[in-house]
PDB file of C-alpha atoms in Angstrom:
ATOM      1  CA  UNK A1388     -11.692 -17.761  19.841  1.00  0.00           C
ATOM      2  CA  UNK A1389     -13.833 -15.037  21.406  1.00  0.00           C
ATOM      3  CA  UNK A1390     -13.974 -11.554  19.976  1.00  0.00           C
ATOM      4  CA  UNK A1391     -11.330  -9.257  21.447  1.00  0.00           C
ATOM      5  CA  UNK A1392     -12.483  -5.845  22.648  1.00  0.00           C
ATOM      6  CA  UNK A1393     -10.142  -3.007  23.622  1.00  0.00           C
ATOM      7  CA  UNK A1394     -11.668  -0.802  26.343  1.00  0.00           C
ATOM      8  CA  UNK A1395     -10.047   2.637  26.567  1.00  0.00           C
ATOM      9  CA  UNK A1396     -11.019   4.748  29.578  1.00  0.00           C
ATOM     10  CA  UNK A1397      -9.055   6.567  32.293  1.00  0.00           C
ATOM     11  CA  UNK A1398     -11.505   5.410  34.998  1.00  0.00           C
ATOM     12  CA  UNK A1399     -10.273   2.037  36.322  1.00  0.00           C
ATOM     13  CA  UNK A1400     -13.560   1.281  38.104  1.00  0.00           C
ATOM     14  CA  UNK A1401     -15.539   1.925  34.930  1.00  0.00           C
ATOM     15  CA  UNK A1402     -13.186  -0.317  32.916  1.00  0.00           C
ATOM     16  CA  UNK A1403     -13.818  -3.075  35.457  1.00  0.00           C
ATOM     17  CA  UNK A1404     -17.578  -2.481  35.134  1.00  0.00           C
ATOM     18  CA  UNK A1405     -17.307  -2.920  31.354  1.00  0.00           C
ATOM     19  CA  UNK A1406     -15.119  -6.017  31.755  1.00  0.00           C
ATOM     20  CA  UNK A1407     -17.838  -7.661  33.882  1.00  0.00           C
ATOM     21  CA  UNK A1408     -20.516  -6.620  31.375  1.00  0.00           C
ATOM     22  CA  UNK A1409     -18.433  -8.045  28.513  1.00  0.00           C
ATOM     23  CA  UNK A1410     -17.703 -11.372  30.197  1.00  0.00           C
ATOM     24  CA  UNK A1411     -18.469 -13.292  26.974  1.00  0.00           C
ATOM     25  CA  UNK A1412     -15.600 -11.488  25.224  1.00  0.00           C
ATOM     26  CA  UNK A1413     -11.850 -11.220  25.649  1.00  0.00           C
ATOM     27  CA  UNK A1414     -11.260  -7.733  27.063  1.00  0.00           C
ATOM     28  CA  UNK A1415      -8.006  -5.778  26.765  1.00  0.00           C
ATOM     29  CA  UNK A1416      -7.723  -2.547  28.777  1.00  0.00           C
ATOM     30  CA  UNK A1417      -5.973   0.772  28.167  1.00  0.00           C
ATOM     31  CA  UNK A1418      -5.993   3.642  30.676  1.00  0.00           C
ATOM     32  CA  UNK A1419      -5.463   6.352  28.063  1.00  0.00           C
ATOM     33  CA  UNK A1420      -5.287   7.009  24.352  1.00  0.00           C
ATOM     34  CA  UNK A1421      -1.522   6.679  24.017  1.00  0.00           C
ATOM     35  CA  UNK A1422      -1.615   3.255  25.682  1.00  0.00           C
ATOM     36  CA  UNK A1423      -4.386   2.194  23.294  1.00  0.00           C
ATOM     37  CA  UNK A1424      -2.440   3.342  20.229  1.00  0.00           C
ATOM     38  CA  UNK A1425       0.651   1.447  21.415  1.00  0.00           C
ATOM     39  CA  UNK A1426      -1.443  -1.731  21.709  1.00  0.00           C
ATOM     40  CA  UNK A1427      -2.869  -1.286  18.214  1.00  0.00           C
ATOM     41  CA  UNK A1428       0.520  -0.555  16.651  1.00  0.00           C
ATOM     42  CA  UNK A1429       1.700  -4.016  17.708  1.00  0.00           C
ATOM     43  CA  UNK A1430       0.409  -7.290  16.244  1.00  0.00           C
ATOM     44  CA  UNK A1431      -3.074  -7.799  17.678  1.00  0.00           C
ATOM     45  CA  UNK A1432      -6.463  -9.424  17.127  1.00  0.00           C
ATOM     46  CA  UNK A1433      -8.639  -6.570  18.367  1.00  0.00           C
ATOM     47  CA  UNK A1434     -12.115  -6.664  16.783  1.00  0.00           C
ATOM     48  CA  UNK A1435     -13.684  -3.649  18.485  1.00  0.00           C
ATOM     49  CA  UNK A1436     -12.519  -0.566  20.393  1.00  0.00           C
ATOM     50  CA  UNK A1437     -14.746   1.005  23.051  1.00  0.00           C
ATOM     51  CA  UNK A1438     -13.299   4.475  23.465  1.00  0.00           C
ATOM     52  CA  UNK A1439     -14.057   7.209  26.006  1.00  0.00           C
ATOM     53  CA  UNK A1440     -14.423  10.625  24.383  1.00  0.00           C
ATOM     54  CA  UNK A1441     -13.065  12.609  27.351  1.00  0.00           C
ATOM     55  CA  UNK A1442      -9.593  11.572  28.548  1.00  0.00           C
ATOM     56  CA  UNK A1443      -6.419  13.330  29.697  1.00  0.00           C
ATOM     57  CA  UNK A1444      -3.394  13.854  27.385  1.00  0.00           C
ATOM     58  CA  UNK A1445      -5.239  13.023  24.173  1.00  0.00           C
ATOM     59  CA  UNK A1446      -8.999  13.068  23.632  1.00  0.00           C
ATOM     60  CA  UNK A1447     -10.994  10.083  22.459  1.00  0.00           C
ATOM     61  CA  UNK A1448     -11.918  11.763  19.189  1.00  0.00           C
ATOM     62  CA  UNK A1449      -8.218  12.415  18.491  1.00  0.00           C
ATOM     63  CA  UNK A1450      -7.434   8.789  19.300  1.00  0.00           C
ATOM     64  CA  UNK A1451     -10.251   7.762  16.949  1.00  0.00           C
ATOM     65  CA  UNK A1452      -8.641   9.595  14.051  1.00  0.00           C
ATOM     66  CA  UNK A1453      -5.246   8.044  14.803  1.00  0.00           C
ATOM     67  CA  UNK A1454      -6.770   4.557  14.996  1.00  0.00           C
ATOM     68  CA  UNK A1455      -8.367   5.034  11.595  1.00  0.00           C
ATOM     69  CA  UNK A1456      -4.907   5.815  10.192  1.00  0.00           C
ATOM     70  CA  UNK A1457      -3.494   2.624  11.714  1.00  0.00           C
ATOM     71  CA  UNK A1458      -6.429   0.299  11.013  1.00  0.00           C
ATOM     72  CA  UNK A1459      -9.249   1.935   8.988  1.00  0.00           C
ATOM     73  CA  UNK A1460     -11.604  -1.056   9.124  1.00  0.00           C
ATOM     74  CA  UNK A1461     -11.505  -1.494  12.914  1.00  0.00           C
ATOM     75  CA  UNK A1462     -14.899  -1.144  14.640  1.00  0.00           C
ATOM     76  CA  UNK A1463     -15.091   1.704  17.179  1.00  0.00           C
ATOM     77  CA  UNK A1464     -17.782   2.747  19.642  1.00  0.00           C
ATOM     78  CA  UNK A1465     -17.368   6.120  21.352  1.00  0.00           C
ATOM     79  CA  UNK A1466     -18.422   6.611  24.987  1.00  0.00           C
ATOM     80  CA  UNK A1467     -19.408  10.072  26.126  1.00  0.00           C
ATOM     81  CA  UNK A1468     -20.316  11.229  29.615  1.00  0.00           C
ATOM     82  CA  UNK A1469     -22.052  14.344  28.358  1.00  0.00           C
ATOM     83  CA  UNK A1470     -25.377  14.679  26.574  1.00  0.00           C
ATOM     84  CA  UNK A1471     -23.605  16.490  23.795  1.00  0.00           C
ATOM     85  CA  UNK A1472     -24.565  16.165  20.168  1.00  0.00           C
ATOM     86  CA  UNK A1473     -21.318  17.915  19.222  1.00  0.00           C
ATOM     87  CA  UNK A1474     -19.187  15.078  20.617  1.00  0.00           C
ATOM     88  CA  UNK A1475     -21.348  12.464  18.900  1.00  0.00           C
ATOM     89  CA  UNK A1476     -21.215  14.319  15.584  1.00  0.00           C
ATOM     90  CA  UNK A1477     -17.442  14.753  15.886  1.00  0.00           C
ATOM     91  CA  UNK A1478     -17.065  11.033  16.588  1.00  0.00           C
ATOM     92  CA  UNK A1479     -19.191  10.023  13.622  1.00  0.00           C
ATOM     93  CA  UNK A1480     -17.290  12.438  11.379  1.00  0.00           C
ATOM     94  CA  UNK A1481     -14.132  10.683  12.525  1.00  0.00           C
ATOM     95  CA  UNK A1482     -15.776   7.463  11.269  1.00  0.00           C
ATOM     96  CA  UNK A1483     -16.748   5.863  14.553  1.00  0.00           C
ATOM     97  CA  UNK A1484     -19.277   3.072  14.031  1.00  0.00           C
ATOM     98  CA  UNK A1485     -21.548   4.381  16.787  1.00  0.00           C
ATOM     99  CA  UNK A1486     -21.644   6.113  20.152  1.00  0.00           C
ATOM    100  CA  UNK A1487     -23.346   5.629  23.515  1.00  0.00           C
ATOM    101  CA  UNK A1488     -23.779   7.947  26.495  1.00  0.00           C
ATOM    102  CA  UNK A1489     -22.728   7.223  30.069  1.00  0.00           C
ATOM    103  CA  UNK A1490     -24.031   5.922  32.356  1.00  0.00           C
ATOM    104  CA  UNK A1491     -24.482   2.889  30.159  1.00  0.00           C
ATOM    105  CA  UNK A1492     -27.420   0.524  30.405  1.00  0.00           C
ATOM    106  CA  UNK A1493     -26.232  -3.081  30.264  1.00  0.00           C
ATOM    107  CA  UNK A1494     -28.774  -4.505  27.823  1.00  0.00           C
ATOM    108  CA  UNK A1495     -28.628  -1.537  25.445  1.00  0.00           C
ATOM    109  CA  UNK A1496     -24.823  -1.512  25.572  1.00  0.00           C
ATOM    110  CA  UNK A1497     -24.532  -5.240  24.819  1.00  0.00           C
ATOM    111  CA  UNK A1498     -26.975  -4.933  21.932  1.00  0.00           C
ATOM    112  CA  UNK A1499     -24.831  -2.154  20.460  1.00  0.00           C
ATOM    113  CA  UNK A1500     -21.649  -4.217  20.874  1.00  0.00           C
ATOM    114  CA  UNK A1501     -23.269  -7.270  19.285  1.00  0.00           C
ATOM    115  CA  UNK A1502     -24.732  -5.357  16.349  1.00  0.00           C
ATOM    116  CA  UNK A1503     -21.431  -3.554  15.682  1.00  0.00           C
ATOM    117  CA  UNK A1504     -19.486  -6.822  15.687  1.00  0.00           C
ATOM    118  CA  UNK A1505     -22.142  -8.498  13.532  1.00  0.00           C
ATOM    119  CA  UNK A1506     -21.730  -5.759  10.923  1.00  0.00           C
ATOM    120  CA  UNK A1507     -17.997  -6.478  10.820  1.00  0.00           C
ATOM    121  CA  UNK A1508     -18.595 -10.221  10.492  1.00  0.00           C
ATOM    122  CA  UNK A1509     -20.674  -9.548   7.385  1.00  0.00           C
ATOM    123  CA  UNK A1510     -17.643  -7.769   5.921  1.00  0.00           C
ATOM    124  CA  UNK A1511     -15.437 -10.813   6.440  1.00  0.00           C
ATOM    125  CA  UNK A1512     -14.356 -10.825  10.100  1.00  0.00           C
ATOM    126  CA  UNK A1513     -15.431 -14.178  11.525  1.00  0.00           C
ATOM    127  CA  UNK A1514     -15.226 -15.780  14.936  1.00  0.00           C
ATOM    128  CA  UNK A1515     -16.233 -19.431  14.743  1.00  0.00           C
ATOM    129  CA  UNK A1516     -14.764 -22.684  16.027  1.00  0.00           C
ATOM    130  CA  UNK A1517     -12.886 -25.701  14.660  1.00  0.00           C
ATOM    131  CA  UNK A1518      -9.415 -25.970  13.149  1.00  0.00           C
ATOM    132  CA  UNK A1519     -10.440 -24.638   9.727  1.00  0.00           C
ATOM    133  CA  UNK A1520     -11.997 -21.627  11.437  1.00  0.00           C
ATOM    134  CA  UNK A1521      -8.788 -21.120  13.406  1.00  0.00           C
ATOM    135  CA  UNK A1522      -6.791 -21.082  10.176  1.00  0.00           C
ATOM    136  CA  UNK A1523      -9.203 -18.499   8.777  1.00  0.00           C
ATOM    137  CA  UNK A1524      -8.658 -16.449  11.912  1.00  0.00           C
ATOM    138  CA  UNK A1525      -4.903 -16.815  11.431  1.00  0.00           C
ATOM    139  CA  UNK A1526      -5.192 -15.535   7.871  1.00  0.00           C
ATOM    140  CA  UNK A1527      -7.293 -12.597   9.058  1.00  0.00           C
ATOM    141  CA  UNK A1528      -4.730 -11.836  11.762  1.00  0.00           C
ATOM    142  CA  UNK A1529      -1.930 -11.783   9.172  1.00  0.00           C
ATOM    143  CA  UNK A1530      -3.965  -9.642   6.778  1.00  0.00           C
ATOM    144  CA  UNK A1531      -4.988  -7.160   9.457  1.00  0.00           C
ATOM    145  CA  UNK A1532      -1.393  -6.825  10.687  1.00  0.00           C
ATOM    146  CA  UNK A1533       0.324  -6.737   7.290  1.00  0.00           C
ATOM    147  CA  UNK A1534       2.120  -3.515   8.263  1.00  0.00           C
ATOM    148  CA  UNK A1535       3.692  -4.995  11.407  1.00  0.00           C
ATOM    149  CA  UNK A1536       6.484  -7.452  12.031  1.00  0.00           C
ATOM    150  CA  UNK A1537       4.711 -10.665  13.019  1.00  0.00           C
ATOM    151  CA  UNK A1538       6.138 -14.117  13.523  1.00  0.00           C
ATOM    152  CA  UNK A1539       4.537 -17.539  13.609  1.00  0.00           C
ATOM    153  CA  UNK A1540       4.583 -17.567  17.423  1.00  0.00           C
ATOM    154  CA  UNK A1541       2.455 -14.385  17.519  1.00  0.00           C
ATOM    155  CA  UNK A1542      -0.354 -15.987  15.540  1.00  0.00           C
ATOM    156  CA  UNK A1543      -0.143 -19.398  17.225  1.00  0.00           C
ATOM    157  CA  UNK A1544      -0.421 -17.652  20.593  1.00  0.00           C
ATOM    158  CA  UNK A1545      -3.563 -15.798  19.506  1.00  0.00           C
ATOM    159  CA  UNK A1546      -5.146 -19.141  18.575  1.00  0.00           C
ATOM    160  CA  UNK A1547      -3.935 -20.976  21.698  1.00  0.00           C
ATOM    161  CA  UNK A1548      -2.040 -23.492  19.545  1.00  0.00           C
ATOM    162  CA  UNK A1549       1.548 -24.671  19.772  1.00  0.00           C
ATOM    163  CA  UNK A1550       3.753 -23.043  17.092  1.00  0.00           C
ATOM    164  CA  UNK A1551       4.849 -26.428  15.744  1.00  0.00           C
ATOM    165  CA  UNK A1552       1.275 -27.708  15.371  1.00  0.00           C
ATOM    166  CA  UNK A1553       0.047 -24.403  13.945  1.00  0.00           C
ATOM    167  CA  UNK A1554       2.851 -24.339  11.351  1.00  0.00           C
ATOM    168  CA  UNK A1555       2.043 -27.856  10.186  1.00  0.00           C
ATOM    169  CA  UNK A1556      -1.734 -27.435  10.057  1.00  0.00           C
ATOM    170  CA  UNK A1557      -1.522 -24.005   8.396  1.00  0.00           C
ATOM    171  CA  UNK A1558       0.483 -25.443   5.498  1.00  0.00           C
ATOM    172  CA  UNK A1559      -1.716 -28.530   5.324  1.00  0.00           C
ATOM    173  CA  UNK A1560      -4.927 -26.487   5.006  1.00  0.00           C
ATOM    174  CA  UNK A1561      -3.719 -23.513   2.939  1.00  0.00           C
ATOM    175  CA  UNK A1562      -1.101 -25.288   0.844  1.00  0.00           C
ATOM    176  CA  UNK A1563       1.320 -22.511   1.753  1.00  0.00           C
ATOM    177  CA  UNK A1564       3.795 -22.042   4.584  1.00  0.00           C
ATOM    178  CA  UNK A1565       3.274 -19.294   7.154  1.00  0.00           C
ATOM    179  CA  UNK A1566       6.113 -17.091   5.909  1.00  0.00           C
ATOM    180  CA  UNK A1567       5.099 -17.567   2.297  1.00  0.00           C
ATOM    181  CA  UNK A1568       1.542 -16.535   3.061  1.00  0.00           C
ATOM    182  CA  UNK A1569       2.711 -13.542   5.115  1.00  0.00           C
ATOM    183  CA  UNK A1570       4.936 -12.347   2.273  1.00  0.00           C
ATOM    184  CA  UNK A1571       2.153 -12.848  -0.281  1.00  0.00           C
ATOM    185  CA  UNK A1572      -0.093 -10.531   1.752  1.00  0.00           C
ATOM    186  CA  UNK A1573       2.631  -7.881   1.982  1.00  0.00           C
ATOM    187  CA  UNK A1574       3.238  -8.204  -1.757  1.00  0.00           C
ATOM    188  CA  UNK A1575      -0.474  -7.841  -2.507  1.00  0.00           C
ATOM    189  CA  UNK A1576      -0.615  -4.654  -0.436  1.00  0.00           C
ATOM    190  CA  UNK A1577       2.546  -3.345  -2.106  1.00  0.00           C
ATOM    191  CA  UNK A1578       1.113  -3.968  -5.582  1.00  0.00           C
ATOM    192  CA  UNK A1579      -2.112  -2.171  -4.679  1.00  0.00           C
ATOM    193  CA  UNK A1580      -0.189   0.865  -3.393  1.00  0.00           C
ATOM    194  CA  UNK A1581       2.117   0.937  -6.409  1.00  0.00           C
ATOM    195  CA  UNK A1582      -0.881   0.830  -8.743  1.00  0.00           C
ATOM    196  CA  UNK A1583      -3.212   3.276  -7.051  1.00  0.00           C
ATOM    197  CA  UNK A1584      -1.226   5.654  -4.834  1.00  0.00           C
ATOM    198  CA  UNK A1585       1.311   8.429  -5.242  1.00  0.00           C
ATOM    199  CA  UNK A1586       3.483   7.135  -2.401  1.00  0.00           C
ATOM    200  CA  UNK A1587       7.159   6.783  -3.227  1.00  0.00           C
ATOM    201  CA  UNK A1588       8.680   3.307  -3.067  1.00  0.00           C
ATOM    202  CA  UNK A1589      10.399   4.344   0.168  1.00  0.00           C
ATOM    203  CA  UNK A1590       7.074   5.460   1.669  1.00  0.00           C
ATOM    204  CA  UNK A1591       5.422   2.194   0.644  1.00  0.00           C
ATOM    205  CA  UNK A1592       8.226   0.201   2.270  1.00  0.00           C
ATOM    206  CA  UNK A1593       7.683   2.185   5.464  1.00  0.00           C
ATOM    207  CA  UNK A1594       3.893   1.664   5.389  1.00  0.00           C
ATOM    208  CA  UNK A1595       4.438  -2.076   5.029  1.00  0.00           C
ATOM    209  CA  UNK A1596       6.632  -2.127   8.132  1.00  0.00           C
ATOM    210  CA  UNK A1597      10.028  -2.664   6.510  1.00  0.00           C
ATOM    211  CA  UNK A1598      13.032  -1.342   8.419  1.00  0.00           C
ATOM    212  CA  UNK A1599      14.818  -0.308   5.230  1.00  0.00           C
ATOM    213  CA  UNK A1600      14.124   0.109   1.530  1.00  0.00           C
ATOM    214  CA  UNK A1601      16.585  -2.592   0.442  1.00  0.00           C
ATOM    215  CA  UNK A1602      14.700  -5.323   2.348  1.00  0.00           C
ATOM    216  CA  UNK A1603      11.430  -4.311   0.714  1.00  0.00           C
ATOM    217  CA  UNK A1604      12.937  -4.282  -2.793  1.00  0.00           C
ATOM    218  CA  UNK A1605      14.505  -7.723  -2.257  1.00  0.00           C
ATOM    219  CA  UNK A1606      11.165  -9.133  -1.092  1.00  0.00           C
ATOM    220  CA  UNK A1607       9.246  -7.581  -3.976  1.00  0.00           C
ATOM    221  CA  UNK A1608      11.711  -8.768  -6.619  1.00  0.00           C
ATOM    222  CA  UNK A1609      11.646 -12.276  -5.145  1.00  0.00           C
ATOM    223  CA  UNK A1610       7.848 -12.423  -5.189  1.00  0.00           C
ATOM    224  CA  UNK A1611       7.090 -10.515  -8.421  1.00  0.00           C
ATOM    225  CA  UNK A1612      10.249 -11.097 -10.509  1.00  0.00           C
ATOM    226  CA  UNK A1613      10.505  -7.362 -11.149  1.00  0.00           C
ATOM    227  CA  UNK A1614      11.379  -4.244  -9.171  1.00  0.00           C
ATOM    228  CA  UNK A1615       8.728  -2.025  -7.528  1.00  0.00           C
ATOM    229  CA  UNK A1616       9.594   0.842  -9.895  1.00  0.00           C
ATOM    230  CA  UNK A1617       9.313  -1.349 -12.994  1.00  0.00           C
ATOM    231  CA  UNK A1618       6.022  -2.781 -11.729  1.00  0.00           C
ATOM    232  CA  UNK A1619       4.612   0.716 -11.217  1.00  0.00           C
ATOM    233  CA  UNK A1620       5.697   1.924 -14.666  1.00  0.00           C
ATOM    234  CA  UNK A1621       4.273  -1.161 -16.341  1.00  0.00           C
ATOM    235  CA  UNK A1622       0.896  -0.748 -14.663  1.00  0.00           C
ATOM    236  CA  UNK A1623       0.810   2.987 -15.304  1.00  0.00           C
ATOM    237  CA  UNK A1624       1.245   2.270 -19.016  1.00  0.00           C
ATOM    238  CA  UNK A1625      -1.611  -0.242 -18.897  1.00  0.00           C
ATOM    239  CA  UNK A1626      -3.855   2.317 -17.196  1.00  0.00           C
ATOM    240  CA  UNK A1627      -3.001   4.921 -19.845  1.00  0.00           C
ATOM    241  CA  UNK A1628      -3.910   2.481 -22.627  1.00  0.00           C
ATOM    242  CA  UNK A1629      -7.233   1.694 -20.905  1.00  0.00           C
ATOM    243  CA  UNK A1630      -7.922   5.424 -20.570  1.00  0.00           C
TER     244      UNK A1630
END
């Protein structure tokens, strides 16, 4: 499965120019920042965002900050049409991975895209082939979308596999069913937040994508054999003893 790149720019002709330049990748387009954020708030397999700094409604640097709230580890390259150090500095302060000025030069642009993606691969985001690699990609997709409501069909579609085949092979390779694995990832995230954050249980449920608190508590008690509140208190006591 090729890397997926989200191109965000209000100039349709420029987006088409980038699509042609990025013909080795799967390109998703957004005409403005709000459209991009809506794409990223849904289950997705985006590896890199190429984001114009100057757009109507909401600027690229504002979109950058919102993306980092949704998916902090996502790679982002800022495009700027002005030779302005201020825009570049603002982008880097917002934790963009890099920036490049328009008009872009094909070779230099592709080198930047490749090096940015390579840096993410070193941190655990892979894009290889074969069924075992596809299962790894499925696990990454689940982990990266832990805060969204995803179903087996979402992931199978990303891998170009039939849901029935994907379900069978996922369990065969991981030893765990799709729903069980998905819930284990949500539980792991919940435990981390209960241990290390000041979020209320209600806020944690919301961050994990649950529609209501009761559903989250039921899931947590099923997986951990204790309530979120009891788990937090128990771990707080352990931390106090260590201190």
